[in-house]
Amino acid sequence: MSARKRIGVLTGGGDAPGLNAVLRAVVRTAGDSAENVEIIGVLDGFAGLLEGRFRHLGAPDVRELIRMGGTVLGTTNRDNPFACRSEHGPVDRSTDCLENARKAGLEALIVIGGDGTLRIASELGKLGLDVVGVPKTIDNDLASTDYTFGFWTAIGVATEALDRLRDTAESHHRVMVLEVMGRTAGWIALHAGVAGAADVILIPEIPYDPESVARTVVRCQGRGRASSLIVVAEGATSKGGEMSVHAVDPTTGVVRLGGAGQRVVRELEALTRCDVRATVLGHLQRGGSPVAFDRILATQFGEAAARLAIAGRCGRMVRLADGRIEDVDLDEAVREIKLVDPASPLVRTARSLGIAFGDE
Ligand code: F6P
């Protein structure tokens, strides 16, 4: 039998439904390989790689995983080996990652993450670590893939929330504002807003005029309905305004958004006599069992990533392009993020169905 090949797998950044489905596919593909491959899970994201904490992943460890939210690799987090927390400010400990991967005998490392995590992976790749990227985020804001896994599960949660809010809005003749995630991109708000038949969708890519939003909600009341639904992306801004920032991490510089929903409430209270309430959907969008699309995409990504790693084809990221699973250069893949094009067909469809974007 050939010498055993050890492939590592790490989950980084915020969790997304489908992480465990990727792990399952990686382990099963390794088991199916003609080569003698062992999969080693890195515990707790880059923190585990920095501290050399690993766990063997075999077939029994991934049984039933396809339907489970979260990650079985401990935690997933935003730790950055190039800027580790210390008393004296950020410290670059990236070489510890390389050293620990070498000590563990990893021939390649599959990194499952969003743009931040995959940028770190790409930088580690330049230092000599053989990496394969798997795009994950509920935000769907990675430019090189049609979809990231986790996105459609988040849309389902946000759509259900809008359905529920519609009932209570009608019962009280209220304006309901739903704040959804997505960072600087409006993908979740746009898709959930169309699926949940919102009256107004506010996204970062189309800065809004509060007076225009106020006119829409007042108009909705005149149409025999006394309620309206607004879905607002956490990164949405009014024209000339700024994103609502909750906090900035002093070490990593990671910005935590929050407050856009309440801001819209204040604007509408000042401009109308409507009774307005905000709901922040928050991390409900990230937990729970992945929908079928995300399970399938995560499984296809996991298989493709494992095959690349086993074949030694590193520095690549798997992606979905026009229905096909392909791979692209990791460095190029993470150069840009993907934003909603205000002239895109879905925005046009939404407008023609009477959904307002606050710029009319
Ligand atoms: O990137 C995924 C995401 O859920 C964003 O939509 C959101 O802005 C951010 O993570 C929230 O991060 P945290 O889990 O650190 O609060």
Tab-separated table of C-alpha atoms and ligand atoms in Angstrom, residues 78 137-139 181-183 234 256 283 286, ligand 1:
chain	number	residue	atom	x	y	z
A	78	ARG	CA	-12.342	35.074	12.918
A	137	THR	CA	-20.839	32.347	3.740
A	138	ILE	CA	-24.503	33.101	4.179
A	139	ASP	CA	-23.707	36.531	2.646
A	181	MET	CA	-27.305	40.043	7.666
A	182	GLY	CA	-25.084	40.315	4.601
A	183	ARG	CA	-22.349	42.794	5.616
A	234	GLU	CA	-27.534	45.434	7.925
A	256	ARG	CA	-19.603	44.438	13.388
A	283	HIS	CA	-27.693	34.674	14.012
A	286	ARG	CA	-26.663	31.035	10.488
B	1	F6P	O1	-20.263	37.002	7.241
B	1	F6P	C1	-21.317	36.353	7.870
B	1	F6P	C2	-21.983	37.249	8.877
B	1	F6P	O2	-23.076	36.553	9.407
B	1	F6P	C3	-22.395	38.623	8.353
B	1	F6P	O3	-23.585	38.603	7.619
B	1	F6P	C4	-22.478	39.400	9.633
B	1	F6P	O4	-22.265	40.781	9.397
B	1	F6P	C5	-21.369	38.834	10.452
B	1	F6P	O5	-21.107	37.542	9.941
B	1	F6P	C6	-21.693	38.728	11.915
B	1	F6P	O6	-20.575	38.291	12.582
B	1	F6P	P1	-20.550	37.778	14.081
B	1	F6P	O7	-20.980	36.344	14.072
B	1	F6P	O8	-19.127	37.922	14.465
B	1	F6P	O9	-21.486	38.623	14.866
